[in-house]
XYZ file of C-alpha atoms in Angstrom:
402
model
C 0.000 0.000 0.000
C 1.482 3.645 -1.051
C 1.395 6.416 1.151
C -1.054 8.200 -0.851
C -3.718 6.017 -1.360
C -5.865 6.637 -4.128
C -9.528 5.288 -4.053
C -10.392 2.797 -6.368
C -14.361 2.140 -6.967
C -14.355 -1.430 -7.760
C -12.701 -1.875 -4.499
C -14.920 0.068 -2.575
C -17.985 -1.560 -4.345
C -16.658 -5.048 -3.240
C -16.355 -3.776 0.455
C -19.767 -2.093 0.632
C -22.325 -4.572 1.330
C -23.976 -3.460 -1.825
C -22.054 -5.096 -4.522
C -24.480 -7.334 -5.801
C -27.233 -4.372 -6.702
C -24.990 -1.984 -7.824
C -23.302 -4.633 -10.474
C -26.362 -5.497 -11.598
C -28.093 -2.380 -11.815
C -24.781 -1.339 -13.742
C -25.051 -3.997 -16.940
C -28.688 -3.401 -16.490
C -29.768 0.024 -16.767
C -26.772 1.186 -18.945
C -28.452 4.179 -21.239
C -27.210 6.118 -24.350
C -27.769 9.595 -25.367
C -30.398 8.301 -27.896
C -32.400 6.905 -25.845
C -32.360 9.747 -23.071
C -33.292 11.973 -25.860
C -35.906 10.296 -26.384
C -37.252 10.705 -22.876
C -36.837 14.131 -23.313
C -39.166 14.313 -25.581
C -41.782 11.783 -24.768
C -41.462 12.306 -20.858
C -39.662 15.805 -20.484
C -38.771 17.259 -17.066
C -41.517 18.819 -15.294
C -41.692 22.496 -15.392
C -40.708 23.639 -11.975
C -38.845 20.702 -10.433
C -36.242 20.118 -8.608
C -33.157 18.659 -9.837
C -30.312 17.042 -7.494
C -26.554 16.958 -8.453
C -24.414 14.958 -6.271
C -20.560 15.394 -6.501
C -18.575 12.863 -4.626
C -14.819 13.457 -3.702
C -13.098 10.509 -3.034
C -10.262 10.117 -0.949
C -11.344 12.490 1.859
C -10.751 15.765 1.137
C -9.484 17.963 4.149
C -11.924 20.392 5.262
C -9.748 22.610 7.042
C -7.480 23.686 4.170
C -11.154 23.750 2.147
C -12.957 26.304 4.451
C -9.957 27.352 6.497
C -9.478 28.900 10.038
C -6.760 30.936 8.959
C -7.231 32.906 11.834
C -7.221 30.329 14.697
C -3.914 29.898 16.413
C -4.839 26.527 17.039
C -4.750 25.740 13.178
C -1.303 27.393 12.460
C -0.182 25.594 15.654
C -1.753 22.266 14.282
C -0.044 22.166 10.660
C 2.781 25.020 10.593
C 3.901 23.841 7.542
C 0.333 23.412 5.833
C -1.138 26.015 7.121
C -2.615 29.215 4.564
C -2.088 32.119 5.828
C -5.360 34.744 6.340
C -3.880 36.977 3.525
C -3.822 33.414 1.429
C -7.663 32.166 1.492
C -10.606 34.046 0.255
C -12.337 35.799 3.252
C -15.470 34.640 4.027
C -15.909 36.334 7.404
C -15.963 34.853 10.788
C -12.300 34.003 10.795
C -13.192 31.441 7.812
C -12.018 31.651 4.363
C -12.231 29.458 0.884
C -9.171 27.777 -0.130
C -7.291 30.006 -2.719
C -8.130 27.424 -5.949
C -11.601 27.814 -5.229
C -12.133 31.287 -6.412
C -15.568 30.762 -8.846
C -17.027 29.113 -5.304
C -16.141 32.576 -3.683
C -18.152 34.174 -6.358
C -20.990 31.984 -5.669
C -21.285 33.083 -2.004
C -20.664 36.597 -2.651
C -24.228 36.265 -4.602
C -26.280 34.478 -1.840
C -25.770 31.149 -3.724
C -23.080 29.191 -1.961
C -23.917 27.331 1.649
C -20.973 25.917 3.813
C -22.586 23.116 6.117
C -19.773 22.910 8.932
C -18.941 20.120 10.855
C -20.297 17.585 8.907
C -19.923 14.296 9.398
C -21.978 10.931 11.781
C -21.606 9.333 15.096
C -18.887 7.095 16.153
C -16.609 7.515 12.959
C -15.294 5.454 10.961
C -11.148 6.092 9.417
C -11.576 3.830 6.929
C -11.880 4.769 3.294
C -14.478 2.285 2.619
C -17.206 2.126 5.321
C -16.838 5.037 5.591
C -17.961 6.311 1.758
C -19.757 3.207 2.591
C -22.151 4.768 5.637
C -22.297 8.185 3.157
C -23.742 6.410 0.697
C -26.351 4.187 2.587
C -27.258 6.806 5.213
C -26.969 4.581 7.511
C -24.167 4.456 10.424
C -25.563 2.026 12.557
C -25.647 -0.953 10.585
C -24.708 -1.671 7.154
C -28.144 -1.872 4.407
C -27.906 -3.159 0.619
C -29.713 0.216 -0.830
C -27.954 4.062 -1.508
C -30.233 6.619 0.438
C -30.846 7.839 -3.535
C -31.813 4.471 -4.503
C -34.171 4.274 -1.441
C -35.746 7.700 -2.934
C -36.030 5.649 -6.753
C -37.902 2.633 -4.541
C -40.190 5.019 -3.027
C -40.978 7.055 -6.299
C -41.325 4.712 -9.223
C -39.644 1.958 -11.063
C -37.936 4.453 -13.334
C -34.587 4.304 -13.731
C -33.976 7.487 -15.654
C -34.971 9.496 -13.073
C -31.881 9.606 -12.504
C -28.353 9.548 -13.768
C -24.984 8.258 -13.377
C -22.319 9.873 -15.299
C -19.618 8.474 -13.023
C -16.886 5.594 -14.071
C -19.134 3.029 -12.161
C -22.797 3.482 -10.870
C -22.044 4.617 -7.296
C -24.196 2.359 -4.614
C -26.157 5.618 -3.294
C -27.888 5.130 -6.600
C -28.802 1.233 -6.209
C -32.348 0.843 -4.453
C -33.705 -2.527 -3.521
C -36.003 -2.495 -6.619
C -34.612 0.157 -8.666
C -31.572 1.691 -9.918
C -30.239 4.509 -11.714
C -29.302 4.866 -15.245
C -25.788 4.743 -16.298
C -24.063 7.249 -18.950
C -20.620 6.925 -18.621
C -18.686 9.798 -20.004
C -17.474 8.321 -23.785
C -16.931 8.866 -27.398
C -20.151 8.481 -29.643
C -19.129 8.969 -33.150
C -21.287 9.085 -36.083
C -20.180 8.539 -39.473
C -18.530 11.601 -41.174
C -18.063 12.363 -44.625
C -21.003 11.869 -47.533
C -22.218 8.658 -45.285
C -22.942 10.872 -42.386
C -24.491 13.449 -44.445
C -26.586 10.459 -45.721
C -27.163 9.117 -42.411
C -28.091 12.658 -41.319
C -31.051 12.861 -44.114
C -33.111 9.909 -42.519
C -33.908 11.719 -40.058
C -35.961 14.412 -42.481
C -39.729 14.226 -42.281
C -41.351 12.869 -45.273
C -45.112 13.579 -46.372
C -47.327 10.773 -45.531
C -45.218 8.446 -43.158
C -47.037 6.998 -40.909
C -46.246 6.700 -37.052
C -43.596 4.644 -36.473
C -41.741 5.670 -39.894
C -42.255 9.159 -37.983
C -40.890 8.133 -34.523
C -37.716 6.015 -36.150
C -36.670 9.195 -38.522
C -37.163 11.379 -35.382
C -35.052 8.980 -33.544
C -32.119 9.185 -36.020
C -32.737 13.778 -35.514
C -32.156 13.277 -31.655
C -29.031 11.276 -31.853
C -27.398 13.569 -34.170
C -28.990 16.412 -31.274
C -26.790 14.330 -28.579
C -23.879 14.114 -30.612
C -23.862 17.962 -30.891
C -25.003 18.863 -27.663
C -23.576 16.338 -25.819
C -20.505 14.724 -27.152
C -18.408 17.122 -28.384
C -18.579 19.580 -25.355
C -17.364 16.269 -22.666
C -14.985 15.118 -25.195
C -13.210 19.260 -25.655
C -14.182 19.423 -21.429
C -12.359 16.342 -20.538
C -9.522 17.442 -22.976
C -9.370 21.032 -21.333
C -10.038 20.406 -17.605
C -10.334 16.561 -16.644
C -12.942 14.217 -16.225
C -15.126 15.774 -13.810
C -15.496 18.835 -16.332
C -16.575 16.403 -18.849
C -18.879 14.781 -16.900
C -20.712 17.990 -15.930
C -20.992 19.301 -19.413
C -22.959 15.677 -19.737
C -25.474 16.455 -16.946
C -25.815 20.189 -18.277
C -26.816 19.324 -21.701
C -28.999 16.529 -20.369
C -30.964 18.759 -18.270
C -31.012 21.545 -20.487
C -32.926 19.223 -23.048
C -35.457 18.045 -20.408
C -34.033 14.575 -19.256
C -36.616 13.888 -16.981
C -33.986 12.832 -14.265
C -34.211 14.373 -10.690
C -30.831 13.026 -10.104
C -27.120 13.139 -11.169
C -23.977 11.463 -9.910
C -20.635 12.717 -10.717
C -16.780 11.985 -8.715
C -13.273 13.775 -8.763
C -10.959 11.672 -6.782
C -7.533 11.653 -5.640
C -7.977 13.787 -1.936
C -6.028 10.831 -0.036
C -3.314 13.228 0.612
C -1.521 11.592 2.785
C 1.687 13.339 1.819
C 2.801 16.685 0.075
C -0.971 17.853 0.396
C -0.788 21.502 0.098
C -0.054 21.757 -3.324
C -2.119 18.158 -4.512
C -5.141 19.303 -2.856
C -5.307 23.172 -3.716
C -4.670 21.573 -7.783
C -7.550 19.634 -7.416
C -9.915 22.096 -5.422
C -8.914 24.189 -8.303
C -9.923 21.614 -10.661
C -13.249 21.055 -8.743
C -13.690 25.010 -9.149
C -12.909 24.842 -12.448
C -15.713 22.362 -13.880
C -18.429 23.607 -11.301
C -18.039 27.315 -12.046
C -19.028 27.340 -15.837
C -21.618 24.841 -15.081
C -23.334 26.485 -12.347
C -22.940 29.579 -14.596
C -24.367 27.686 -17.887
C -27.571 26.693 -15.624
C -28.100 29.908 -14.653
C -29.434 30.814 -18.107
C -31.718 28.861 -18.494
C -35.552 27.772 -16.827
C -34.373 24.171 -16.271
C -31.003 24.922 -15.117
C -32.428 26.917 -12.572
C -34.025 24.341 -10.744
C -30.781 22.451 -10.345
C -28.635 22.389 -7.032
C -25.562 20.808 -6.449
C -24.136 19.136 -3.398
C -20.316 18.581 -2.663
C -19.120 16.091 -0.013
C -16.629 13.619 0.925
C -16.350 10.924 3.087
C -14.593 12.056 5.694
C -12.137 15.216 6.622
C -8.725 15.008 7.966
C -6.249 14.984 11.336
C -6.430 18.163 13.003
C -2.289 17.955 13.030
C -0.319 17.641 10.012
C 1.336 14.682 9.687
C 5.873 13.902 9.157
C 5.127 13.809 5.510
C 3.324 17.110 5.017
C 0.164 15.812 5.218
C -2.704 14.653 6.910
C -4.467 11.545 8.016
C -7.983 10.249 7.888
C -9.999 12.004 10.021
C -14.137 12.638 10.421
C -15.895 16.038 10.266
C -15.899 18.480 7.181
C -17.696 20.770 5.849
C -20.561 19.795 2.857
C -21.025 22.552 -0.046
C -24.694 23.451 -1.260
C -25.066 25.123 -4.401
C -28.080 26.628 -6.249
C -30.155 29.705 -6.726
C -32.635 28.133 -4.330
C -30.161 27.956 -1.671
C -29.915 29.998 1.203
C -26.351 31.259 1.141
C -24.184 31.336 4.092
C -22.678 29.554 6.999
C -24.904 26.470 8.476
C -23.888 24.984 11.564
C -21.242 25.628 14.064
C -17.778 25.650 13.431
C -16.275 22.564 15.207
C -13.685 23.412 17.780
C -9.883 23.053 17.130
C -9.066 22.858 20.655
C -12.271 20.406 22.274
C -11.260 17.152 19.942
C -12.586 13.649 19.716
C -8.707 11.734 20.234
C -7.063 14.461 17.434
C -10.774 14.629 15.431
C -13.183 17.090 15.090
C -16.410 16.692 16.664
C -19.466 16.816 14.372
C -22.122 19.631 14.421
C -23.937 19.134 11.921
C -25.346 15.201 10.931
C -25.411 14.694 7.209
C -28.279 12.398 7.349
C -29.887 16.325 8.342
C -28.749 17.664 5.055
C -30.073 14.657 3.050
C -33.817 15.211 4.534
C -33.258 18.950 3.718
C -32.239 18.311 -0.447
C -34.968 15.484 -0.215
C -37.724 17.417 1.143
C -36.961 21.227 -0.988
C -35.223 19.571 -4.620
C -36.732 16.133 -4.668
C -39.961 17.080 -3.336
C -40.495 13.188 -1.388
C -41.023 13.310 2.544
C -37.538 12.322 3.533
C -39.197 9.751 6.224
C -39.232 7.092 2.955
C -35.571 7.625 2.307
C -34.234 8.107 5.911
C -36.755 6.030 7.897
C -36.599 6.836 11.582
C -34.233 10.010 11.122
C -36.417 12.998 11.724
C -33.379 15.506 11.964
C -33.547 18.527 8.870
C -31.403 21.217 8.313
C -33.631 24.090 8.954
C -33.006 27.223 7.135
C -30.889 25.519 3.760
C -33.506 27.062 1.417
C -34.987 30.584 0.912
């Protein structure tokens, strides 16, 4: 095992408890663009709702060089070495500011739109990379359960798996329910023929006078994947080129909404925050390739009805050690805080900010249980009672949404 230990999804499926559904729903409810257009236009999004995008950061990304104390002693103290100076982050007030690669987020909560949960995290942690992501992804810390807490809300809604959407590598369990799962789309080349065979290819999908119904609907279907391909391939292919996978991905779930996917649902993953060593510079590169992909496609949404309706929320399974490690780096720890994105979203600070000095054996103390936050997005952007999806949890986050 390397220092840095990068998280790898097929392991952390296998360790889960929910391999079995999330394999299967995998092979089984793989979609393509075709036939999501298609949806679009036979079943389009409801004017109006809600729309849920879930981005998970694997590895554990350290909340205190994320939303930083820069002005607590007790931090410098903590991680001399690692430690941004106040002059460093972006100010947020209250002693707390954003991590200097994270400059579009800054420009999100300068507008109202941008909520920092603090302290994030369950009872009686878990340091381990896998039950951990594991307990996330159930919503359920007590005991281990076979269904994601998003699969749990595709059980309790319908048998319809594109209600929502993975665009991740591998169908993340929080998206496996007991009787349904989510569609998969993973980011991909689709390439139609080019040349005079496209351009033929392209003409099939002109209406002709009299054809009857079917003739109709197969022409049409030949239009929408050429629609896709144009709104949907070429942007992930030039996004992964420009800014990584996680940009590509998003430009996926953009288009797809745009066009009236009737998904209520998107999953989407940047990994690598296992910094273990040399963090300071490996974690502000990839906060600043988080930034980077969720900036232009908060901004994209913002234009338009649809797009609107969208909010995003950023998490990871755990934070870090309070005190930097002999390596320049930090060690698994619990609490973080939990970004909440959207023009519906009350912007601000929610939930104390856990104390650097009153620790848990070196941890931070959670404030603020993300099972809370999950009734909150399931309640205002999914629009289900959160009681079907978190049975026997009756904690909300009060106050998330104007």
């Amino acid at each position: 095992m390397t220092i840095v230990q990068q998280v790898n999804r097929r392991r952390f499926l296998t360790a889960t408890g929910v391999t079995a559904a999330a394999a299967l729903a995998a092979g089984a409810t793989q979609v393509d663009w075709d036939r999501l257009m298609s949806a679009a236009q036979e079943n389009p999004l409801d004017p109006g709702a809600g729309v849920l995008v879930v981005v998970t950061l694997y590895g554990g990304n350290d909340g205190l060089n994320t939303v930083v104390p820069a002005s607590d002693p007790a931090y410098r103290n903590a991680r001399p070495e690692l430690a941004y100076r106040p002059e460093e982050v972006l100010d947020l007030g209250e002693g707390l500011g954003l991590n200097p690669g994270l400059k579009g987020f800054k420009s999100f909560w300068d507008a109202g739109e941008l909520a920092v949960l603090r302290g994030v995290g369950y009872p009686k942690p878990d340091h381990s990379h896998f039950r951990s992501m594991a307990i996330w992804q159930t919503a359920s810390p007590e005991t281990s359960v076979p269904t994601g807490w998003l699969g749990r809300w595709l059980d309790a809604t319908g048998d319809d798996p594109l209600r929502a959407v993975s665009v991740d590598p591998v169908l993340p369990p929080l998206l496996a329910g007991e009787r349904t799962a989510a569609a998969s789309l993973p980011v991909g080349g689709l390439k139609l023929p080019g040349g005079a065979l496209g351009k033929a290819f392209g003409d099939l999908g002109a209406a002709q006078p009299g054809e009857g119904f079917w003739q109709a609907r197969a022409a049409r279907s030949v239009t929408d994947l050429h629609r896709a391909v144009e709104t949907l391939g070429k942007p992930a292919k030039d996004g992964q080129k420009a800014k990584g996978e996680l940009a590509a991905q998003l430009d996926v779930v953009a288009g797809l909404i745009e066009a009236g996917v009737p998904a209520r649902a998107y999953s989407v993953s940047l990994g690598g925050f296992d910094t273990h060593a040399d963090e300071r510079g490996t974690q502000q590169r990839l906060l600043t390739e988080l930034d980077g992909a969720l900036t232009p496609f908060a901004q994209r949404l913002a234009k338009t009805d649809r797009g609107k309706q969208a909010t995003v929320l950023v998490y990871s399974e755990f934070g870090r050690r309070v005190t930097a490690n002999a390596s320049q780096g930090t060690d698994h720890g619990t609490a973080g805080p939990v970004f909440v994105l959207g023009s519906r979203v009350k912007g601000g600070f929610h939930g104390a900010e856990p104390s650097l000095t009153d620790l848990d054996d070196g941890d931070l103390k959670l404030t603020t249980d993300f099972r809370d936050v999950y009734a909150s997005l399931v309640e205002n952007v999914l629009g289900t009672d959160a009681g079907k999806v978190l049975p026997g949890h009756r904690g909300r986050l009060d106050g998330l949404f104007a």
